GROMACS .gro file of C-alpha atoms in nm:
model
  287
    1UNK     CA    1  -0.755   1.797   0.969
    2UNK     CA    2  -1.068   1.979   0.925
    3UNK     CA    3  -1.364   1.932   1.153
    4UNK     CA    4  -1.547   1.698   0.920
    5UNK     CA    5  -1.228   1.497   0.817
    6UNK     CA    6  -1.260   1.596   0.466
    7UNK     CA    7  -0.955   1.827   0.446
    8UNK     CA    8  -0.581   1.826   0.561
    9UNK     CA    9  -0.294   2.032   0.534
   10UNK     CA   10   0.090   2.000   0.660
   11UNK     CA   11   0.336   2.265   0.677
   12UNK     CA   12   0.683   2.245   0.746
   13UNK     CA   13   0.929   2.571   0.782
   14UNK     CA   14   1.276   2.480   0.739
   15UNK     CA   15   1.608   2.661   0.857
   16UNK     CA   16   1.879   2.432   0.684
   17UNK     CA   17   1.626   2.208   0.476
   18UNK     CA   18   1.715   1.854   0.612
   19UNK     CA   19   1.598   1.685   0.292
   20UNK     CA   20   1.783   1.958   0.063
   21UNK     CA   21   2.007   1.809  -0.191
   22UNK     CA   22   2.168   2.153  -0.227
   23UNK     CA   23   2.218   2.180   0.147
   24UNK     CA   24   2.406   1.845   0.136
   25UNK     CA   25   2.597   1.950  -0.173
   26UNK     CA   26   2.698   2.246  -0.001
   27UNK     CA   27   2.790   2.131   0.303
   28UNK     CA   28   3.018   1.871   0.116
   29UNK     CA   29   3.220   2.170  -0.010
   30UNK     CA   30   3.247   2.322   0.326
   31UNK     CA   31   2.971   2.568   0.269
   32UNK     CA   32   2.682   2.446   0.467
   33UNK     CA   33   2.518   2.794   0.575
   34UNK     CA   34   2.157   2.663   0.714
   35UNK     CA   35   2.020   3.019   0.643
   36UNK     CA   36   2.111   2.979   0.258
   37UNK     CA   37   1.886   2.669   0.263
   38UNK     CA   38   1.523   2.750   0.376
   39UNK     CA   39   1.208   2.655   0.264
   40UNK     CA   40   0.832   2.649   0.327
   41UNK     CA   41   0.677   2.290   0.268
   42UNK     CA   42   0.303   2.296   0.175
   43UNK     CA   43   0.102   1.980   0.136
   44UNK     CA   44  -0.268   2.022   0.083
   45UNK     CA   45  -0.494   1.702   0.121
   46UNK     CA   46  -0.830   1.762  -0.058
   47UNK     CA   47  -1.002   1.535  -0.282
   48UNK     CA   48  -0.960   1.721  -0.639
   49UNK     CA   49  -0.758   2.028  -0.501
   50UNK     CA   50  -0.445   1.843  -0.361
   51UNK     CA   51  -0.128   2.057  -0.407
   52UNK     CA   52   0.217   2.016  -0.296
   53UNK     CA   53   0.520   2.303  -0.285
   54UNK     CA   54   0.858   2.320  -0.144
   55UNK     CA   55   1.084   2.574  -0.324
   56UNK     CA   56   1.430   2.632  -0.139
   57UNK     CA   57   1.549   2.977  -0.124
   58UNK     CA   58   1.890   3.148  -0.044
   59UNK     CA   59   1.953   3.357   0.220
   60UNK     CA   60   1.900   3.685   0.010
   61UNK     CA   61   1.525   3.560   0.014
   62UNK     CA   62   1.486   3.483   0.379
   63UNK     CA   63   1.467   3.686   0.691
   64UNK     CA   64   1.398   3.553   1.050
   65UNK     CA   65   1.358   3.720   1.408
   66UNK     CA   66   1.206   3.582   1.730
   67UNK     CA   67   0.858   3.633   1.591
   68UNK     CA   68   0.872   3.648   1.224
   69UNK     CA   69   1.027   3.423   0.964
   70UNK     CA   70   1.032   3.544   0.579
   71UNK     CA   71   1.062   3.255   0.299
   72UNK     CA   72   1.050   3.442  -0.043
   73UNK     CA   73   0.699   3.570  -0.080
   74UNK     CA   74   0.567   3.364   0.224
   75UNK     CA   75   0.567   3.447   0.583
   76UNK     CA   76   0.516   3.322   0.940
   77UNK     CA   77   0.430   3.553   1.208
   78UNK     CA   78   0.411   3.496   1.577
   79UNK     CA   79   0.198   3.753   1.800
   80UNK     CA   80   0.211   3.565   2.118
   81UNK     CA   81  -0.137   3.405   2.074
   82UNK     CA   82  -0.162   3.303   1.730
   83UNK     CA   83   0.072   3.171   1.438
   84UNK     CA   84  -0.015   3.343   1.111
   85UNK     CA   85   0.121   3.178   0.827
   86UNK     CA   86   0.083   3.387   0.465
   87UNK     CA   87   0.152   3.144   0.187
   88UNK     CA   88   0.235   3.243  -0.178
   89UNK     CA   89   0.397   2.929  -0.331
   90UNK     CA   90   0.428   2.757  -0.654
   91UNK     CA   91   0.318   2.387  -0.653
   92UNK     CA   92   0.519   2.109  -0.818
   93UNK     CA   93   0.540   1.902  -1.056
   94UNK     CA   94   0.244   2.078  -1.184
   95UNK     CA   95   0.301   2.454  -1.141
   96UNK     CA   96  -0.013   2.580  -0.973
   97UNK     CA   97  -0.028   2.830  -0.716
   98UNK     CA   98  -0.077   2.800  -0.361
   99UNK     CA   99  -0.202   3.135  -0.222
  100UNK     CA  100  -0.386   3.217   0.127
  101UNK     CA  101  -0.348   3.247   0.497
  102UNK     CA  102  -0.341   2.986   0.754
  103UNK     CA  103  -0.402   3.068   1.142
  104UNK     CA  104  -0.324   2.862   1.400
  105UNK     CA  105  -0.415   2.920   1.804
  106UNK     CA  106  -0.253   2.679   2.049
  107UNK     CA  107  -0.469   2.519   2.307
  108UNK     CA  108  -0.171   2.534   2.568
  109UNK     CA  109   0.189   2.585   2.484
  110UNK     CA  110   0.440   2.370   2.596
  111UNK     CA  111   0.834   2.419   2.684
  112UNK     CA  112   0.891   2.030   2.643
  113UNK     CA  113   1.215   1.919   2.436
  114UNK     CA  114   1.403   1.585   2.432
  115UNK     CA  115   1.707   1.438   2.271
  116UNK     CA  116   1.639   1.180   2.024
  117UNK     CA  117   1.964   1.051   1.999
  118UNK     CA  118   2.209   0.939   2.273
  119UNK     CA  119   2.441   1.227   2.187
  120UNK     CA  120   2.180   1.487   2.220
  121UNK     CA  121   2.247   1.639   1.877
  122UNK     CA  122   1.904   1.589   1.748
  123UNK     CA  123   1.609   1.727   1.960
  124UNK     CA  124   1.236   1.750   1.914
  125UNK     CA  125   0.933   1.873   2.121
  126UNK     CA  126   0.564   1.977   2.033
  127UNK     CA  127   0.493   2.345   2.101
  128UNK     CA  128   0.130   2.309   2.077
  129UNK     CA  129   0.039   1.927   2.035
  130UNK     CA  130  -0.302   2.060   2.073
  131UNK     CA  131  -0.470   2.354   1.860
  132UNK     CA  132  -0.747   2.536   1.646
  133UNK     CA  133  -0.662   2.618   1.291
  134UNK     CA  134  -0.856   2.826   1.054
  135UNK     CA  135  -0.746   2.780   0.656
  136UNK     CA  136  -0.854   3.050   0.414
  137UNK     CA  137  -0.681   2.974   0.068
  138UNK     CA  138  -0.788   3.165  -0.241
  139UNK     CA  139  -0.569   2.895  -0.444
  140UNK     CA  140  -0.676   2.640  -0.430
  141UNK     CA  141  -1.033   2.786  -0.322
  142UNK     CA  142  -1.054   2.619   0.030
  143UNK     CA  143  -1.186   2.744   0.337
  144UNK     CA  144  -1.219   2.532   0.678
  145UNK     CA  145  -1.155   2.535   1.039
  146UNK     CA  146  -1.034   2.229   1.241
  147UNK     CA  147  -0.794   2.100   1.478
  148UNK     CA  148  -0.385   2.116   1.451
  149UNK     CA  149  -0.056   2.004   1.603
  150UNK     CA  150   0.264   2.203   1.597
  151UNK     CA  151   0.604   2.073   1.683
  152UNK     CA  152   0.998   2.173   1.628
  153UNK     CA  153   1.288   1.949   1.550
  154UNK     CA  154   1.625   2.091   1.567
  155UNK     CA  155   1.964   1.929   1.499
  156UNK     CA  156   2.353   2.011   1.533
  157UNK     CA  157   2.437   1.772   1.252
  158UNK     CA  158   2.273   1.632   0.932
  159UNK     CA  159   2.010   1.376   0.997
  160UNK     CA  160   2.226   1.080   0.835
  161UNK     CA  161   2.484   1.081   1.141
  162UNK     CA  162   2.198   1.045   1.403
  163UNK     CA  163   1.961   0.789   1.258
  164UNK     CA  164   1.854   0.498   1.030
  165UNK     CA  165   1.507   0.493   1.004
  166UNK     CA  166   1.193   0.612   1.241
  167UNK     CA  167   0.832   0.571   1.255
  168UNK     CA  168   0.661   0.871   1.435
  169UNK     CA  169   0.261   0.908   1.495
  170UNK     CA  170   0.047   1.140   1.707
  171UNK     CA  171  -0.309   1.135   1.744
  172UNK     CA  172  -0.568   1.345   1.951
  173UNK     CA  173  -0.767   1.185   2.205
  174UNK     CA  174  -1.136   1.245   2.327
  175UNK     CA  175  -1.034   1.452   2.641
  176UNK     CA  176  -0.803   1.659   2.414
  177UNK     CA  177  -0.448   1.513   2.481
  178UNK     CA  178  -0.216   1.443   2.199
  179UNK     CA  179  -0.061   1.084   2.191
  180UNK     CA  180   0.275   1.059   2.050
  181UNK     CA  181   0.500   0.754   1.964
  182UNK     CA  182   0.846   0.824   1.829
  183UNK     CA  183   0.993   0.487   1.718
  184UNK     CA  184   1.359   0.498   1.592
  185UNK     CA  185   1.517   0.192   1.446
  186UNK     CA  186   1.923   0.138   1.344
  187UNK     CA  187   2.072  -0.202   1.258
  188UNK     CA  188   2.273  -0.373   1.565
  189UNK     CA  189   2.099  -0.110   1.809
  190UNK     CA  190   1.853  -0.147   2.061
  191UNK     CA  191   1.495   0.068   1.939
  192UNK     CA  192   1.453   0.418   2.075
  193UNK     CA  193   1.098   0.492   2.138
  194UNK     CA  194   0.914   0.796   2.308
  195UNK     CA  195   0.578   0.698   2.428
  196UNK     CA  196   0.425   1.053   2.537
  197UNK     CA  197   0.097   1.188   2.634
  198UNK     CA  198   0.033   1.582   2.602
  199UNK     CA  199  -0.263   1.667   2.835
  200UNK     CA  200  -0.455   2.011   2.803
  201UNK     CA  201  -0.396   2.103   3.129
  202UNK     CA  202   0.025   2.124   3.000
  203UNK     CA  203   0.159   1.815   3.174
  204UNK     CA  204   0.359   1.546   3.007
  205UNK     CA  205   0.314   1.176   3.074
  206UNK     CA  206   0.510   0.898   2.982
  207UNK     CA  207   0.268   0.615   2.875
  208UNK     CA  208   0.325   0.259   2.828
  209UNK     CA  209   0.498   0.159   2.494
  210UNK     CA  210   0.275  -0.093   2.305
  211UNK     CA  211   0.397  -0.362   2.108
  212UNK     CA  212   0.492  -0.302   1.720
  213UNK     CA  213   0.248  -0.396   1.439
  214UNK     CA  214   0.382  -0.422   1.128
  215UNK     CA  215   0.228  -0.253   0.844
  216UNK     CA  216   0.215  -0.316   0.444
  217UNK     CA  217   0.499  -0.185   0.290
  218UNK     CA  218   0.429   0.174   0.052
  219UNK     CA  219   0.433   0.174  -0.319
  220UNK     CA  220   0.797   0.241  -0.285
  221UNK     CA  221   0.843  -0.060  -0.087
  222UNK     CA  222   0.945   0.152   0.235
  223UNK     CA  223   0.909  -0.080   0.535
  224UNK     CA  224   0.689   0.087   0.816
  225UNK     CA  225   0.553   0.022   1.148
  226UNK     CA  226   0.326   0.142   1.433
  227UNK     CA  227   0.283   0.090   1.812
  228UNK     CA  228  -0.029  -0.044   1.911
  229UNK     CA  229  -0.169  -0.350   2.116
  230UNK     CA  230  -0.434  -0.423   1.818
  231UNK     CA  231  -0.376  -0.440   1.477
  232UNK     CA  232  -0.359  -0.083   1.283
  233UNK     CA  233  -0.562  -0.019   0.951
  234UNK     CA  234  -0.453   0.231   0.673
  235UNK     CA  235  -0.709   0.468   0.651
  236UNK     CA  236  -0.576   0.687   0.384
  237UNK     CA  237  -0.220   0.712   0.211
  238UNK     CA  238  -0.145   1.079   0.216
  239UNK     CA  239   0.252   1.080   0.063
  240UNK     CA  240   0.444   0.815  -0.080
  241UNK     CA  241   0.802   0.876  -0.186
  242UNK     CA  242   1.102   0.690  -0.215
  243UNK     CA  243   1.271   0.771   0.123
  244UNK     CA  244   0.929   0.911   0.303
  245UNK     CA  245   0.572   0.822   0.387
  246UNK     CA  246   0.295   0.993   0.539
  247UNK     CA  247  -0.045   0.836   0.599
  248UNK     CA  248  -0.365   0.828   0.816
  249UNK     CA  249  -0.407   0.515   1.043
  250UNK     CA  250  -0.696   0.388   1.266
  251UNK     CA  251  -0.599   0.204   1.572
  252UNK     CA  252  -0.697   0.193   1.964
  253UNK     CA  253  -0.556   0.312   2.237
  254UNK     CA  254  -0.664   0.328   2.585
  255UNK     CA  255  -1.023   0.194   2.476
  256UNK     CA  256  -1.082   0.479   2.232
  257UNK     CA  257  -1.058   0.426   1.871
  258UNK     CA  258  -0.839   0.691   1.714
  259UNK     CA  259  -0.683   0.857   1.398
  260UNK     CA  260  -0.326   0.891   1.372
  261UNK     CA  261  -0.111   1.091   1.133
  262UNK     CA  262   0.176   0.877   1.078
  263UNK     CA  263   0.504   0.911   0.904
  264UNK     CA  264   0.809   0.691   0.832
  265UNK     CA  265   1.147   0.808   0.729
  266UNK     CA  266   1.444   0.608   0.551
  267UNK     CA  267   1.748   0.778   0.582
  268UNK     CA  268   1.963   0.565   0.365
  269UNK     CA  269   1.709   0.588   0.094
  270UNK     CA  270   1.721   1.008   0.153
  271UNK     CA  271   2.080   0.999   0.105
  272UNK     CA  272   2.109   0.733  -0.185
  273UNK     CA  273   2.275   0.903  -0.503
  274UNK     CA  274   1.996   0.834  -0.713
  275UNK     CA  275   1.725   0.980  -0.458
  276UNK     CA  276   1.947   1.280  -0.448
  277UNK     CA  277   1.929   1.339  -0.807
  278UNK     CA  278   1.573   1.302  -0.788
  279UNK     CA  279   1.489   1.557  -0.551
  280UNK     CA  280   1.543   1.862  -0.739
  281UNK     CA  281   1.248   1.778  -0.938
  282UNK     CA  282   1.008   1.791  -0.643
  283UNK     CA  283   1.233   2.058  -0.446
  284UNK     CA  284   1.358   2.350  -0.695
  285UNK     CA  285   1.600   2.638  -0.564
  286UNK     CA  286   1.585   3.001  -0.597
  287UNK     CA  287   1.947   3.106  -0.485
   0.00000   0.00000   0.00000
């Protein structure tokens, strides 16, 4: 988010794109090579200049090492202090160019990783819960600075084998700490919840898990919820799709009014045949 709160951007670099219908079809044929299903998802949230791109690319268009990841004409590079992301993508459904450079400087690097499922086949952890970001785009013409968050997810199996639904949120506190709630649900099973605070000093603290606050359903009728002792207010709906939603929420935590990025994933919706048939319209592929 920009310092003035007027601009936002989300980027996700995929190896073995978890939402890819092409990867799912390849796995069913016994040819599920994750390096043949890479993508850089770019979502820009700026009034009048919003863009969204997620073109999947095959192995011959991609390369990765410990410090660099190339996905077609786009590239991510880590020099030990700064993550530089050079973007050259075409948006969908309107074919508008997204081009420019983003730089992210972690405030504190974390080596924290934790299993999300009982078998430990799915893991998550923030690399930089608090960071400084600089956005310099020529298409659209956007230049701003602000605060950012960087994390990592990895899995040894398809997401539908480990999860049913989850709600995830993160918020930046006044002292620079980042609060994260990871709330996972499955029919007939007890909720699995992570309630964590990542401090500027590099420590990870388990915090009290607040009660559930039920939110209004999305336009696509996705049920969602948030962990908070007080009622939660929808500030802005950023994404609303048949299986996934992203929003900004206002809530209170530890006596502070906070603004949280909040996401909900419905795995049954994701793997439904109807949604899988729709996804290529939003996720084109270059083999």
